[in-house]
Amino acid sequence: MWGAALAGVGAIVLAVTPDAVPASPRHRDAGQAAAAAPAVETYTETIPGTTVSFDMVPVPGGTFTMGSPATEKFHADDEGPQVAVKVTPFWMGKLEVTWAEYDLYAFAKRTTPTPGATPTGADAVSRPTPPYADESWGFGKDKQPALGMTWHAAAEYCRWLSAKTGKTYRLATEAEWEYAARARTTTPWSSGAMPETLADVAWSAANSGGKPHHGGQKTPNAFGLFDLHGNVAEWVIDQHEPKRYTRLAALPSPVVSPVSVPGPARYPHVTRGGGFEDEPAMLRSAARRASDPEWSRRDPQLPQSIWWHTDAIFVGFRLVRPVEETPALEDFQSKITRQSPDYGQ
């Protein structure tokens, strides 16, 4: 599964490149039909062996303009030039992953295997080590969005959940995330062209009271997705490349299902959407934030935790389930099968 990590110096090293590839018919979830159909219905997934569930919302495929124009207020250099991008259909989590969901992976006891047996499935997926401090940072758990985990930890949760359910769950690509956040809009925020419109759709520095909130309390976007702007910033698959859009712009248009497949480096990966402490600039649909070693500045451990950030309590994540996986991510999933403390934060 794609979220697992590389194994030491001799492991396969993947180049970080913005692949542009069509969807492949080779990959199917156990629950998908032989002939892939568009994701057309919302469904509820109950994590096996528990009563914890979450909703997945269909996002139809389409073509959109990724990035922001140089004339957009708060535009950053790594958001351009704008590129025409085509994404294929997928399901996306209606809400950000909650502590009720994440705790089942991070802190629940494993099933005790038969003595001498090799763990398989979800029991073979590595679990986080104990955090340095209260992982909820006093904000509470249950329906609160899970936060403060590294990219590696979010990816491993997806691998664990996929093994538990028999379906492919992963982080969104940057292209999928921005397409879902825009929901066919071209304004800086899906709510409109002015920052004042964010009050109805987002928890930000202006109205959050300095804390995250239960998902689903604001107005959803046109795809029926909540909190893509604000609340917690969201990890995506891609490694951050400042000049990525320049390279994408050189490819045939529209670029199909691009993804900057991560290599072994811990930093930088991309988060999207901004968080509860952020001003409107970081909540824009096109805004990109690169992870940084400063996100673990106060971690006294040597080496620092690959699971928890001590200085990034604003970051969480959201799930995607593809209707059809792209070859770039299929290859990623098939090659990256082992864990290393040197792999991606």
Tab-separated table of C-alpha atoms in Angstrom:
chain	number	residue	atom	x	y	z
A	1	MET	CA	0.000	0.000	0.000
A	2	TRP	CA	1.263	3.458	-0.926
A	3	GLY	CA	1.442	4.872	2.584
A	4	ALA	CA	4.138	2.527	3.849
A	5	ALA	CA	7.716	3.657	3.732
A	6	LEU	CA	11.127	2.899	2.333
A	7	ALA	CA	13.519	0.559	4.115
A	8	GLY	CA	16.934	2.033	4.690
A	9	VAL	CA	19.694	3.059	2.345
A	10	GLY	CA	19.253	0.151	-0.028
A	11	ALA	CA	15.595	0.810	-0.647
A	12	ILE	CA	14.063	1.934	-3.906
A	13	VAL	CA	14.275	5.694	-4.362
A	14	LEU	CA	11.466	7.233	-6.381
A	15	ALA	CA	12.095	10.394	-8.367
A	16	VAL	CA	9.889	13.312	-7.455
A	17	THR	CA	8.193	14.081	-10.748
A	18	PRO	CA	4.800	15.490	-11.709
A	19	ASP	CA	3.511	12.462	-13.607
A	20	ALA	CA	0.717	13.032	-16.065
A	21	VAL	CA	-0.950	9.728	-16.783
A	22	PRO	CA	-4.424	8.451	-17.667
A	23	ALA	CA	-6.394	6.352	-15.235
A	24	SER	CA	-5.533	2.687	-15.384
A	25	PRO	CA	-8.062	-0.183	-15.592
A	26	ARG	CA	-5.619	-2.513	-13.806
A	27	HIS	CA	-6.526	-1.461	-10.264
A	28	ARG	CA	-9.917	-2.110	-8.677
A	29	ASP	CA	-11.141	-2.070	-5.112
A	30	ALA	CA	-12.813	-5.286	-4.004
A	31	GLY	CA	-16.080	-3.349	-3.931
A	32	GLN	CA	-15.786	-1.895	-7.428
A	33	ALA	CA	-17.464	-3.321	-10.502
A	34	ALA	CA	-15.425	-4.828	-13.311
A	35	ALA	CA	-16.303	-1.866	-15.533
A	36	ALA	CA	-15.541	1.222	-13.475
A	37	ALA	CA	-18.524	3.510	-12.976
A	38	PRO	CA	-18.455	7.109	-11.795
A	39	ALA	CA	-18.647	7.717	-8.072
A	40	VAL	CA	-22.271	8.806	-7.876
A	41	GLU	CA	-23.497	8.062	-4.377
A	42	THR	CA	-22.487	9.061	-0.887
A	43	TYR	CA	-21.814	6.053	1.317
A	44	THR	CA	-21.020	5.410	4.958
A	45	GLU	CA	-18.009	3.282	5.876
A	46	THR	CA	-18.045	1.622	9.295
A	47	ILE	CA	-14.549	0.605	10.361
A	48	PRO	CA	-14.704	-3.203	10.789
A	49	GLY	CA	-15.006	-4.424	14.351
A	50	THR	CA	-16.134	-1.018	15.613
A	51	THR	CA	-19.130	1.312	15.597
A	52	VAL	CA	-17.034	4.197	14.259
A	53	SER	CA	-18.055	5.378	10.808
A	54	PHE	CA	-17.437	8.162	8.318
A	55	ASP	CA	-19.130	9.406	5.156
A	56	MET	CA	-17.576	9.461	1.689
A	57	VAL	CA	-18.947	11.908	-0.892
A	58	PRO	CA	-18.694	11.383	-4.667
A	59	VAL	CA	-16.686	13.950	-6.612
A	60	PRO	CA	-17.275	13.732	-10.368
A	61	GLY	CA	-14.279	13.942	-12.640
A	62	GLY	CA	-13.642	17.033	-14.704
A	63	THR	CA	-11.195	19.617	-15.972
A	64	PHE	CA	-10.276	22.789	-14.083
A	65	THR	CA	-7.617	25.474	-13.909
A	66	MET	CA	-5.153	24.646	-11.137
A	67	GLY	CA	-3.274	27.405	-9.351
A	68	SER	CA	-3.946	31.122	-9.081
A	69	PRO	CA	-3.400	34.016	-11.487
A	70	ALA	CA	-0.666	36.508	-10.654
A	71	THR	CA	-3.403	39.115	-10.236
A	72	GLU	CA	-5.121	37.233	-7.398
A	73	LYS	CA	-4.721	38.889	-4.009
A	74	PHE	CA	-2.344	36.854	-1.807
A	75	HIS	CA	-1.001	34.973	-4.884
A	76	ALA	CA	2.271	33.132	-4.160
A	77	ASP	CA	4.976	32.223	-6.676
A	78	ASP	CA	4.501	28.458	-6.203
A	79	GLU	CA	0.848	28.722	-7.344
A	80	GLY	CA	1.646	29.501	-10.949
A	81	PRO	CA	1.590	29.536	-13.824
A	82	GLN	CA	-1.969	28.249	-13.921
A	83	VAL	CA	-2.404	24.852	-15.577
A	84	ALA	CA	-5.398	23.078	-17.114
A	85	VAL	CA	-5.767	19.768	-15.249
A	86	LYS	CA	-8.124	16.839	-15.671
A	87	VAL	CA	-8.993	14.615	-12.712
A	88	THR	CA	-10.886	11.330	-12.750
A	89	PRO	CA	-13.808	10.600	-10.376
A	90	PHE	CA	-13.197	9.795	-6.733
A	91	TRP	CA	-14.849	9.778	-3.357
A	92	MET	CA	-13.661	12.202	-0.689
A	93	GLY	CA	-14.289	12.279	3.043
A	94	LYS	CA	-17.244	14.503	3.842
A	95	LEU	CA	-15.295	15.666	6.898
A	96	GLU	CA	-11.700	15.616	8.054
A	97	VAL	CA	-10.556	12.432	9.825
A	98	THR	CA	-11.603	12.603	13.481
A	99	TRP	CA	-9.899	11.399	16.646
A	100	ALA	CA	-12.609	8.736	16.977
A	101	GLU	CA	-11.312	7.265	13.713
A	102	TYR	CA	-7.607	7.929	14.166
A	103	ASP	CA	-7.423	6.599	17.720
A	104	LEU	CA	-8.508	3.157	16.488
A	105	TYR	CA	-5.283	3.038	14.531
A	106	ALA	CA	-2.936	5.001	16.753
A	107	PHE	CA	-3.786	3.640	20.197
A	108	ALA	CA	-5.938	0.515	19.938
A	109	LYS	CA	-4.384	-2.829	20.846
A	110	ARG	CA	-3.501	-5.194	18.052
A	111	THR	CA	-5.013	-8.589	17.647
A	112	THR	CA	-2.685	-11.174	19.228
A	113	PRO	CA	-1.496	-13.428	16.399
A	114	THR	CA	-0.789	-17.125	16.701
A	115	PRO	CA	2.670	-17.526	18.285
A	116	GLY	CA	5.293	-17.509	15.557
A	117	ALA	CA	2.860	-16.262	12.909
A	118	THR	CA	3.681	-13.255	10.766
A	119	PRO	CA	1.172	-10.417	11.215
A	120	THR	CA	-0.884	-9.699	8.110
A	121	GLY	CA	-3.320	-7.045	6.929
A	122	ALA	CA	-3.992	-4.204	9.337
A	123	ASP	CA	-1.991	-5.896	12.094
A	124	ALA	CA	1.104	-5.715	9.894
A	125	VAL	CA	0.901	-1.918	9.632
A	126	SER	CA	3.161	0.011	11.992
A	127	ARG	CA	1.491	2.090	14.707
A	128	PRO	CA	2.619	5.451	16.102
A	129	THR	CA	4.911	5.617	19.092
A	130	PRO	CA	3.582	7.580	22.097
A	131	PRO	CA	3.533	11.343	21.512
A	132	TYR	CA	5.806	13.693	23.433
A	133	ALA	CA	2.790	15.633	24.806
A	134	ASP	CA	-1.010	15.432	24.796
A	135	GLU	CA	-1.731	14.641	21.164
A	136	SER	CA	-5.047	16.521	21.273
A	137	TRP	CA	-3.367	19.658	22.733
A	138	GLY	CA	-6.315	20.166	25.071
A	139	PHE	CA	-8.835	20.536	22.269
A	140	GLY	CA	-10.577	17.249	23.041
A	141	LYS	CA	-11.078	14.117	21.007
A	142	ASP	CA	-13.992	12.039	19.676
A	143	LYS	CA	-15.515	14.132	16.850
A	144	GLN	CA	-12.757	16.720	16.877
A	145	PRO	CA	-10.480	16.559	13.819
A	146	ALA	CA	-7.305	14.578	14.467
A	147	LEU	CA	-4.265	16.832	14.282
A	148	GLY	CA	-0.530	17.140	14.800
A	149	MET	CA	0.450	13.947	12.978
A	150	THR	CA	3.228	13.829	10.393
A	151	TRP	CA	2.687	13.105	6.711
A	152	HIS	CA	4.088	9.635	7.377
A	153	ALA	CA	1.521	8.999	10.120
A	154	ALA	CA	-1.377	10.156	7.945
A	155	ALA	CA	-0.169	7.928	5.106
A	156	GLU	CA	0.160	4.921	7.419
A	157	TYR	CA	-3.350	5.470	8.745
A	158	CYS	CA	-4.609	5.248	5.164
A	159	ARG	CA	-2.684	2.006	4.670
A	160	TRP	CA	-4.140	0.581	7.896
A	161	LEU	CA	-7.682	1.602	6.957
A	162	SER	CA	-7.291	0.089	3.488
A	163	ALA	CA	-6.189	-3.202	5.022
A	164	LYS	CA	-9.126	-3.116	7.455
A	165	THR	CA	-11.781	-2.384	4.822
A	166	GLY	CA	-10.430	-3.998	1.644
A	167	LYS	CA	-10.861	-0.660	-0.166
A	168	THR	CA	-8.189	1.763	-1.324
A	169	TYR	CA	-8.129	4.792	0.952
A	170	ARG	CA	-5.355	7.362	0.597
A	171	LEU	CA	-4.574	11.050	0.805
A	172	ALA	CA	-5.738	13.250	-2.045
A	173	THR	CA	-3.329	14.403	-4.702
A	174	GLU	CA	-2.865	18.167	-4.847
A	175	ALA	CA	-4.912	18.244	-8.045
A	176	GLU	CA	-7.772	16.234	-6.537
A	177	TRP	CA	-7.765	18.391	-3.421
A	178	GLU	CA	-7.893	21.709	-5.272
A	179	TYR	CA	-10.532	20.443	-7.688
A	180	ALA	CA	-12.710	19.318	-4.764
A	181	ALA	CA	-12.118	22.556	-2.841
A	182	ARG	CA	-12.989	24.768	-5.792
A	183	ALA	CA	-16.135	22.775	-6.579
A	184	ARG	CA	-16.291	24.411	-10.030
A	185	THR	CA	-15.535	27.918	-8.763
A	186	THR	CA	-12.701	30.156	-9.971
A	187	THR	CA	-12.698	32.657	-7.093
A	188	PRO	CA	-9.986	32.605	-4.393
A	189	TRP	CA	-12.356	30.806	-2.034
A	190	SER	CA	-15.230	28.539	-3.042
A	191	SER	CA	-17.471	30.904	-1.095
A	192	GLY	CA	-16.608	33.892	-3.281
A	193	ALA	CA	-14.122	36.569	-4.201
A	194	MET	CA	-14.044	38.404	-0.865
A	195	PRO	CA	-12.531	37.169	2.417
A	196	GLU	CA	-15.705	38.098	4.276
A	197	THR	CA	-17.515	35.213	2.573
A	198	LEU	CA	-15.368	32.732	4.533
A	199	ALA	CA	-17.394	33.214	7.717
A	200	ASP	CA	-20.099	30.916	6.396
A	201	VAL	CA	-17.800	28.084	5.296
A	202	ALA	CA	-14.619	28.131	7.377
A	203	TRP	CA	-13.123	28.139	10.868
A	204	SER	CA	-10.212	30.562	10.697
A	205	ALA	CA	-8.339	33.048	12.870
A	206	ALA	CA	-11.331	35.364	12.621
A	207	ASN	CA	-13.909	33.073	14.214
A	208	SER	CA	-12.350	29.873	15.591
A	209	GLY	CA	-11.511	31.160	19.058
A	210	GLY	CA	-8.044	29.673	18.603
A	211	LYS	CA	-9.230	26.070	18.411
A	212	PRO	CA	-10.469	23.487	15.883
A	213	HIS	CA	-14.148	22.568	15.770
A	214	HIS	CA	-16.297	19.530	15.080
A	215	GLY	CA	-16.657	19.134	11.329
A	216	GLY	CA	-19.852	19.828	9.434
A	217	GLN	CA	-21.014	22.921	11.295
A	218	LYS	CA	-20.356	25.326	8.435
A	219	THR	CA	-21.938	25.435	4.981
A	220	PRO	CA	-20.689	22.701	2.593
A	221	ASN	CA	-19.411	23.487	-0.874
A	222	ALA	CA	-21.211	22.537	-4.086
A	223	PHE	CA	-19.859	18.965	-3.890
A	224	GLY	CA	-21.242	18.521	-0.356
A	225	LEU	CA	-17.824	18.680	1.352
A	226	PHE	CA	-17.253	20.548	4.620
A	227	ASP	CA	-14.261	22.438	6.020
A	228	LEU	CA	-11.949	22.297	3.027
A	229	HIS	CA	-11.187	25.900	3.910
A	230	GLY	CA	-9.883	26.189	7.470
A	231	ASN	CA	-10.416	24.101	10.615
A	232	VAL	CA	-7.287	21.976	10.093
A	233	ALA	CA	-4.908	22.101	7.162
A	234	GLU	CA	-4.869	18.832	5.230
A	235	TRP	CA	-1.976	16.648	4.114
A	236	VAL	CA	-1.976	15.637	0.450
A	237	ILE	CA	0.195	12.996	-1.211
A	238	ASP	CA	2.483	15.342	-3.089
A	239	GLN	CA	5.973	16.413	-2.242
A	240	HIS	CA	6.280	20.197	-2.454
A	241	GLU	CA	8.079	21.578	-5.504
A	242	PRO	CA	8.198	25.382	-5.817
A	243	LYS	CA	8.458	25.271	-9.643
A	244	ARG	CA	6.139	22.353	-10.187
A	245	TYR	CA	3.489	24.278	-12.118
A	246	THR	CA	6.102	25.561	-14.568
A	247	ARG	CA	6.954	21.968	-15.431
A	248	LEU	CA	3.296	20.968	-15.626
A	249	ALA	CA	2.640	23.853	-18.016
A	250	ALA	CA	5.132	22.313	-20.470
A	251	LEU	CA	3.087	19.101	-20.740
A	252	PRO	CA	0.191	18.484	-23.169
A	253	SER	CA	-2.979	20.212	-21.979
A	254	PRO	CA	-4.982	19.275	-20.029
A	255	VAL	CA	-2.545	17.482	-17.746
A	256	VAL	CA	-4.229	14.266	-16.611
A	257	SER	CA	-4.135	13.222	-12.936
A	258	PRO	CA	-0.787	14.820	-12.038
A	259	VAL	CA	0.944	13.845	-8.797
A	260	SER	CA	4.365	14.738	-7.461
A	261	VAL	CA	5.201	11.303	-6.064
A	262	PRO	CA	7.158	11.664	-2.807
A	263	GLY	CA	10.725	10.478	-2.507
A	264	PRO	CA	12.471	9.473	0.713
A	265	ALA	CA	13.006	12.999	2.052
A	266	ARG	CA	11.087	13.956	5.198
A	267	TYR	CA	10.467	17.487	3.958
A	268	PRO	CA	8.785	19.243	2.310
A	269	HIS	CA	5.337	17.768	1.732
A	270	VAL	CA	2.239	19.809	0.913
A	271	THR	CA	-0.707	20.754	3.095
A	272	ARG	CA	-3.777	22.476	1.733
A	273	GLY	CA	-6.710	24.510	2.988
A	274	GLY	CA	-5.240	26.374	5.935
A	275	GLY	CA	-6.206	25.931	9.566
A	276	PHE	CA	-8.080	27.449	12.469
A	277	GLU	CA	-5.243	29.878	13.255
A	278	ASP	CA	-4.804	31.104	9.676
A	279	GLU	CA	-5.799	34.304	7.907
A	280	PRO	CA	-7.758	34.194	4.602
A	281	ALA	CA	-4.609	34.076	2.435
A	282	MET	CA	-3.806	30.492	3.511
A	283	LEU	CA	-7.433	29.378	3.165
A	284	ARG	CA	-7.548	30.043	-0.574
A	285	SER	CA	-8.252	27.097	-2.879
A	286	ALA	CA	-4.855	27.563	-4.570
A	287	ALA	CA	-2.757	28.134	-1.439
A	288	ARG	CA	0.062	25.635	-0.813
A	289	ARG	CA	1.957	25.238	2.458
A	290	ALA	CA	5.179	23.222	2.569
A	291	SER	CA	6.044	21.242	5.691
A	292	ASP	CA	9.192	22.316	7.500
A	293	PRO	CA	11.569	20.953	10.170
A	294	GLU	CA	10.341	23.799	12.392
A	295	TRP	CA	7.103	21.835	12.721
A	296	SER	CA	9.003	19.581	15.149
A	297	ARG	CA	11.225	22.268	16.653
A	298	ARG	CA	10.340	21.464	20.286
A	299	ASP	CA	10.652	17.692	19.934
A	300	PRO	CA	13.614	16.822	22.202
A	301	GLN	CA	13.950	13.259	20.927
A	302	LEU	CA	16.897	12.166	18.805
A	303	PRO	CA	15.919	11.218	16.207
A	304	GLN	CA	12.733	13.259	16.245
A	305	SER	CA	9.427	11.436	15.991
A	306	ILE	CA	8.307	10.290	12.552
A	307	TRP	CA	4.731	10.211	13.875
A	308	TRP	CA	4.010	13.474	15.700
A	309	HIS	CA	4.796	17.150	15.162
A	310	THR	CA	5.215	19.288	18.287
A	311	ASP	CA	4.727	22.584	16.441
A	312	ALA	CA	2.113	21.839	13.778
A	313	ILE	CA	-1.091	21.429	15.745
A	314	PHE	CA	-2.940	23.019	12.818
A	315	VAL	CA	-2.498	20.061	10.446
A	316	GLY	CA	-4.755	17.043	9.932
A	317	PHE	CA	-5.981	15.139	6.876
A	318	ARG	CA	-8.919	13.882	4.836
A	319	LEU	CA	-9.491	10.629	2.957
A	320	VAL	CA	-9.877	9.932	-0.745
A	321	ARG	CA	-10.964	6.701	-2.413
A	322	PRO	CA	-10.302	6.612	-6.178
A	323	VAL	CA	-12.720	5.028	-8.623
A	324	GLU	CA	-9.667	4.035	-10.679
A	325	GLU	CA	-6.088	4.507	-9.552
A	326	THR	CA	-3.507	6.136	-11.802
A	327	PRO	CA	-0.450	4.078	-12.842
A	328	ALA	CA	1.866	6.521	-11.039
A	329	LEU	CA	0.197	5.763	-7.723
A	330	GLU	CA	-0.232	2.075	-8.496
A	331	ASP	CA	3.535	1.852	-8.965
A	332	PHE	CA	4.069	3.855	-5.787
A	333	GLN	CA	1.848	1.456	-3.884
A	334	SER	CA	3.540	-1.641	-5.258
A	335	LYS	CA	7.120	-0.441	-4.656
A	336	ILE	CA	6.838	1.199	-1.260
A	337	THR	CA	6.108	-1.718	1.035
A	338	ARG	CA	8.339	-1.282	4.068
A	339	GLN	CA	8.812	1.286	6.794
A	340	SER	CA	11.838	3.390	7.639
A	341	PRO	CA	12.371	6.136	10.199
A	342	ASP	CA	13.991	8.085	7.362
A	343	TYR	CA	10.808	8.250	5.295
A	344	GLY	CA	8.576	11.237	4.772
A	345	GLN	CA	7.325	13.633	7.363
